[in-house]
XYZ file of C-alpha atoms in Angstrom:
385
model
C 6.930 -3.259 31.829
C 6.741 0.081 30.293
C 7.688 0.053 27.322
C 5.701 -3.026 26.334
C 2.252 -2.188 28.077
C 2.902 1.076 25.751
C 3.408 -1.632 22.143
C 0.828 -2.913 22.604
C -1.638 0.797 22.883
C 0.274 1.634 20.621
C -0.564 -1.156 17.441
C -4.239 -2.551 19.674
C -5.797 0.882 19.507
C -6.207 1.528 15.978
C -7.270 -1.568 15.482
C -10.178 -0.601 17.003
C -10.071 2.575 15.250
C -10.453 -0.363 12.207
C -13.301 -1.044 14.043
C -15.389 1.290 14.963
C -14.597 2.954 11.323
C -16.665 -0.085 10.253
C -19.435 0.294 12.729
C -20.185 3.679 12.790
C -20.391 6.162 9.505
C -19.351 9.231 12.292
C -15.854 7.383 12.850
C -16.048 6.159 8.843
C -16.360 10.115 8.085
C -14.032 11.369 10.514
C -11.536 9.185 9.608
C -8.510 6.798 10.723
C -6.027 8.942 10.651
C -7.142 12.075 11.586
C -8.720 10.152 14.830
C -5.236 7.940 15.385
C -3.784 12.175 16.061
C -5.643 13.486 17.916
C -5.838 10.292 20.521
C -2.178 10.834 20.153
C -1.506 14.299 20.689
C -4.264 14.120 23.575
C -2.425 11.269 25.347
C 1.148 13.256 24.543
C 0.164 16.200 26.041
C -1.710 15.383 29.598
C 1.438 14.372 31.301
C 0.460 9.994 31.187
C 3.847 8.864 29.449
C 6.148 8.552 30.893
C 9.951 9.816 31.059
C 11.896 9.453 28.764
C 10.922 6.605 26.281
C 10.784 9.105 23.226
C 14.492 6.811 22.408
C 11.508 3.930 21.997
C 8.822 6.159 20.899
C 11.509 7.195 17.672
C 12.223 3.440 16.935
C 8.825 2.237 16.861
C 7.750 4.944 14.105
C 10.432 4.222 12.280
C 10.350 0.334 11.903
C 6.414 0.866 10.829
C 6.852 3.287 8.414
C 9.882 1.966 6.484
C 7.491 -1.538 6.737
C 4.655 0.062 5.476
C 5.964 1.298 2.274
C 7.084 -1.586 1.056
C 3.576 -2.980 1.921
C 0.897 -0.099 0.209
C 2.824 -1.527 -3.188
C 2.779 -4.318 -3.448
C -0.615 -4.960 -4.488
C -0.103 -2.598 -7.566
C -1.572 -2.890 -10.786
C 2.190 -1.176 -12.318
C 1.151 -2.471 -15.264
C -2.694 -1.072 -16.142
C -1.672 2.079 -15.512
C -0.203 1.374 -18.874
C -3.264 2.093 -20.187
C -4.618 5.200 -19.822
C -5.361 6.527 -22.388
C -3.153 9.825 -23.203
C -5.249 12.953 -21.546
C -5.568 11.866 -18.160
C -2.055 10.783 -17.852
C -1.165 14.164 -19.606
C -3.505 15.765 -17.132
C -1.801 13.568 -14.279
C 1.473 15.069 -15.406
C 0.262 18.705 -15.609
C -1.337 18.174 -11.827
C 1.941 16.995 -10.767
C 3.917 20.164 -12.504
C 1.382 22.747 -10.567
C 1.629 21.313 -7.027
C 5.953 21.625 -8.110
C 5.506 25.260 -9.980
C 3.484 26.315 -6.284
C 5.609 24.081 -3.614
C 8.370 26.334 -5.709
C 6.845 29.635 -5.462
C 6.370 29.277 -2.367
C 9.508 28.525 -1.231
C 10.929 32.083 -2.274
C 7.515 33.538 -0.565
C 8.358 31.808 3.075
C 12.368 30.745 3.368
C 12.621 33.535 5.865
C 9.857 32.741 7.809
C 9.191 29.068 8.124
C 12.074 27.345 9.425
C 13.460 24.379 8.092
C 10.757 25.204 5.035
C 12.614 22.499 2.705
C 10.607 19.681 5.061
C 7.758 21.344 4.001
C 7.925 21.278 0.941
C 8.545 17.658 0.241
C 6.045 16.769 2.663
C 3.889 18.655 1.092
C 4.676 17.480 -1.764
C 3.397 13.779 0.295
C -0.090 14.566 1.453
C -0.679 16.130 -2.568
C 0.589 13.598 -4.339
C 0.239 10.559 -2.128
C -1.665 11.365 0.639
C -0.907 10.510 4.673
C 1.368 7.743 4.246
C 3.383 9.157 1.842
C 3.935 12.629 3.378
C 4.015 10.427 6.935
C 7.263 8.216 4.259
C 9.060 11.350 4.094
C 9.022 12.812 6.852
C 11.129 10.207 8.424
C 13.398 10.502 5.190
C 14.147 13.921 5.841
C 13.787 14.298 9.388
C 11.227 15.674 10.788
C 10.808 17.105 13.801
C 7.080 15.639 15.132
C 5.442 18.817 15.916
C 6.536 20.645 12.572
C 4.674 16.526 10.992
C 1.671 17.613 13.355
C 1.435 21.256 12.510
C 1.538 20.568 8.086
C -0.911 17.216 8.275
C -3.859 20.269 10.860
C -3.191 23.379 8.343
C -3.045 20.099 6.003
C -6.820 18.438 7.376
C -8.250 22.538 7.531
C -7.310 23.886 4.393
C -7.882 20.283 1.987
C -11.101 19.977 3.666
C -12.410 23.830 1.909
C -10.648 22.686 -0.856
C -13.122 19.570 -0.935
C -16.342 21.246 -0.331
C -15.323 23.875 -3.240
C -14.970 20.353 -5.676
C -17.666 19.278 -4.342
C -19.853 22.385 -4.948
C -18.917 25.182 -6.825
C -16.050 24.012 -8.487
C -17.499 22.358 -12.199
C -19.258 25.282 -12.870
C -16.561 27.272 -11.848
C -13.405 26.183 -14.678
C -16.365 25.066 -16.961
C -16.462 28.849 -17.246
C -13.346 27.855 -19.320
C -13.457 24.473 -19.945
C -14.669 22.291 -21.989
C -17.503 19.793 -20.309
C -16.930 16.033 -20.078
C -18.275 14.576 -23.455
C -18.799 10.097 -23.361
C -16.325 9.617 -25.786
C -13.732 11.585 -23.049
C -14.329 7.725 -21.649
C -11.369 6.379 -20.917
C -11.172 2.263 -22.432
C -9.091 1.536 -17.804
C -10.471 -2.178 -18.920
C -13.510 -3.094 -16.367
C -12.053 -2.611 -12.146
C -13.185 -6.545 -11.427
C -13.915 -5.894 -7.798
C -13.869 -3.340 -6.194
C -11.837 -0.768 -4.785
C -13.671 -0.974 -1.171
C -12.488 -4.553 -0.935
C -10.061 -4.745 -2.776
C -8.025 -0.908 -0.620
C -10.830 -1.262 2.170
C -11.691 -4.136 3.369
C -10.252 -6.113 6.516
C -13.124 -8.470 6.220
C -11.878 -12.282 6.990
C -7.710 -10.694 7.073
C -7.412 -13.798 9.419
C -8.986 -16.031 7.376
C -6.072 -18.969 6.612
C -6.470 -18.497 2.999
C -4.724 -15.449 3.494
C -3.547 -14.281 6.628
C -0.619 -16.722 5.729
C 0.629 -15.109 2.425
C -0.037 -11.814 4.618
C 2.750 -12.664 7.095
C 4.665 -14.088 3.956
C 4.096 -10.306 2.601
C 5.155 -9.186 6.460
C 8.138 -11.542 5.698
C 8.944 -10.140 1.987
C 9.226 -6.216 3.406
C 11.256 -7.474 5.714
C 13.436 -8.545 2.962
C 12.946 -5.333 1.224
C 13.955 -3.164 4.694
C 17.257 -4.894 4.466
C 18.220 -4.662 1.147
C 16.957 -1.147 1.270
C 19.654 -0.883 3.831
C 22.726 -2.446 2.887
C 22.505 -0.541 -0.151
C 22.942 2.546 2.043
C 25.910 0.708 4.274
C 27.857 -0.226 0.549
C 27.822 3.602 -1.067
C 26.976 5.883 2.160
C 29.064 3.404 4.854
C 26.231 4.733 7.118
C 22.291 4.225 7.377
C 20.898 6.880 5.975
C 17.037 7.216 6.090
C 16.497 8.881 2.596
C 17.868 6.403 0.674
C 16.225 3.574 2.543
C 12.575 5.009 1.700
C 13.788 5.658 -1.635
C 14.899 1.435 -2.000
C 12.000 0.682 -0.117
C 9.165 2.422 -2.356
C 11.427 1.110 -5.673
C 11.662 -2.049 -4.692
C 7.977 -2.800 -3.725
C 7.406 -1.185 -6.863
C 9.472 -3.347 -8.242
C 7.540 -6.380 -6.308
C 3.887 -5.760 -7.732
C 5.620 -7.469 -10.925
C 5.540 -10.669 -9.494
C 2.067 -11.773 -10.066
C 3.010 -13.880 -6.465
C 3.310 -10.762 -4.261
C 0.881 -8.348 -6.107
C -2.240 -11.265 -5.577
C -1.631 -11.724 -1.670
C -5.101 -9.967 -0.275
C -5.038 -7.409 1.641
C -0.803 -6.076 1.688
C -2.206 -2.743 0.846
C -4.686 -2.869 4.165
C -1.837 -3.860 6.819
C -0.176 -1.148 5.353
C -2.667 1.161 6.165
C -2.066 -0.288 9.251
C 1.193 0.418 9.929
C 0.396 3.966 8.718
C -2.176 4.181 11.385
C 0.606 2.655 13.859
C 2.353 5.807 13.066
C 0.697 7.966 13.731
C -0.609 7.644 16.380
C 3.254 7.461 18.504
C 3.941 10.565 16.042
C 1.287 12.475 17.186
C 2.471 11.651 20.910
C 6.435 12.793 20.708
C 4.355 16.251 19.946
C 3.701 19.545 21.586
C 0.358 21.371 20.447
C 1.922 24.436 22.627
C 2.807 24.630 19.036
C 0.252 26.150 18.000
C 0.735 29.910 18.092
C 0.352 33.452 15.666
C 4.151 31.997 15.027
C 3.298 29.075 13.054
C 0.649 30.952 10.454
C 3.078 30.771 7.971
C 2.955 27.351 7.337
C -0.802 27.445 7.580
C -1.028 30.490 4.263
C 2.173 28.244 2.457
C -0.306 25.459 1.943
C -3.066 27.732 1.742
C -0.948 29.393 -2.042
C -0.140 25.549 -2.065
C -3.496 23.537 -2.923
C -5.987 25.995 -3.736
C -3.487 27.766 -5.422
C -2.657 24.203 -7.524
C -5.715 23.454 -8.237
C -6.615 26.439 -10.046
C -2.335 26.371 -11.857
C -3.226 23.230 -12.970
C -7.577 24.020 -13.669
C -5.322 26.432 -16.208
C -2.615 24.298 -17.667
C -5.829 21.549 -18.300
C -7.063 24.185 -20.699
C -4.211 25.170 -22.387
C -4.381 21.493 -23.291
C -7.863 20.732 -23.868
C -8.109 18.742 -21.142
C -12.470 18.599 -20.023
C -13.594 19.725 -15.935
C -13.896 16.199 -15.090
C -11.185 14.345 -15.651
C -9.343 16.586 -14.460
C -11.537 18.061 -11.146
C -11.058 13.964 -11.108
C -7.379 13.124 -11.112
C -7.004 17.234 -8.777
C -8.801 15.072 -6.086
C -7.777 11.367 -6.086
C -4.166 13.610 -6.292
C -4.291 16.314 -2.513
C -7.172 14.237 -1.417
C -6.560 10.363 -1.601
C -8.605 7.835 -4.249
C -12.125 7.038 -1.674
C -12.968 10.375 -1.836
C -13.280 9.383 -6.099
C -16.295 7.964 -5.810
C -17.738 11.130 -3.146
C -16.367 13.932 -6.436
C -17.616 12.199 -8.740
C -20.998 11.233 -7.830
C -21.583 15.046 -7.135
C -19.878 15.356 -10.281
C -22.610 12.835 -12.157
C -20.798 11.319 -13.952
C -19.482 7.402 -12.788
C -17.369 6.896 -16.212
C -14.373 8.979 -14.950
C -14.084 6.919 -10.206
C -11.562 3.968 -11.983
C -9.277 6.018 -13.699
C -9.579 8.260 -10.700
C -8.993 5.534 -8.365
C -5.776 4.484 -10.604
C -4.298 8.229 -10.913
C -4.972 7.753 -7.156
C -2.869 5.027 -6.365
C 0.120 6.142 -9.170
C -0.128 9.142 -5.828
C 0.832 6.026 -3.546
C 3.600 5.210 -5.955
C 5.082 8.662 -7.780
C 5.466 10.394 -3.588
C 7.508 9.389 -2.341
C 10.085 9.874 -5.742
C 8.627 12.998 -6.024
C 8.815 15.049 -2.156
C 12.422 13.386 -1.453
C 13.767 14.918 -4.728
C 11.577 18.917 -4.000
C 12.575 18.549 -0.223
C 16.585 17.754 -1.285
C 16.396 20.566 -4.581
C 14.737 22.935 -2.147
C 17.637 22.786 0.309
C 19.920 23.112 -1.778
C 18.550 26.561 -3.768
C 18.564 27.557 0.200
């Protein structure tokens, strides 16, 4: 009975948070992910959870994350990425290269003071390239301890908030000291956006309408099938269930399924995936011990400070070398490091609406590519160590 009640709590609280997110601006500003982490940390550290539930929690967060990733990927328009003009695509590659380089530099600096730094590195790549969904999937693939993941997430939020403030205020003027300004001719030929990003990827309106709900159940069933195929591949080649193979498998099959028009057109599959990510955040955080926040954990903060602002600066220098204009560079940086919802915010501060759609698409590419990059970098650093 206690497991049923706990499962109901884990699945229903994110529904309430999503509802409050649409009703109250303060909840929207804090963000559902942060609130789920906060509530999870609270209930996990005040002694109200029953003893011996760790196994149940581990199974629950494992299942929700591997079902969430395909749902998020089903709705992505891969074909539209191919239409991106060269400069935007080059800026994307430069941004990814920058964070990879800084993560490797940080590894050589902190490898003797951060235990299992390879896991932290992989998750950092996930946070930078796609955001919380990727970081969560990578932490699962790399078998990261909940305490270390929450530490990394918390410090990333702090560094990310300062970085976002910089991007919205003085970043444009700073990088204009050596980069060329944006010109109307730089506008990417992305075509019309059709429906808005908010409606397609954020709004939950009408999700229980028959026209949306039943196809969405089909998408969930397809996500389960994708999981089954990935698990089968792992058993076939490794004779065991390997988390890394499963994560890479569901990512690959999720991307492949997005090429099927009937699957890609299923409404609200992205939102369903994000909802499961919130469940993951709540469960995972409730397993963490807040006593982990101590001076001993500061090297993780220093590592993140090196990687995130360092990657931004390196990305700017490389963009200058490749003659990328400052606005496109900044919006690609925001899309990668902050996730797509922040793109319109920064574009507004830059007073440039032309870069919103390319920025959104870059952010969605990050969702698709982040798992591969994070797992690759994590295991590469593990080999180096």
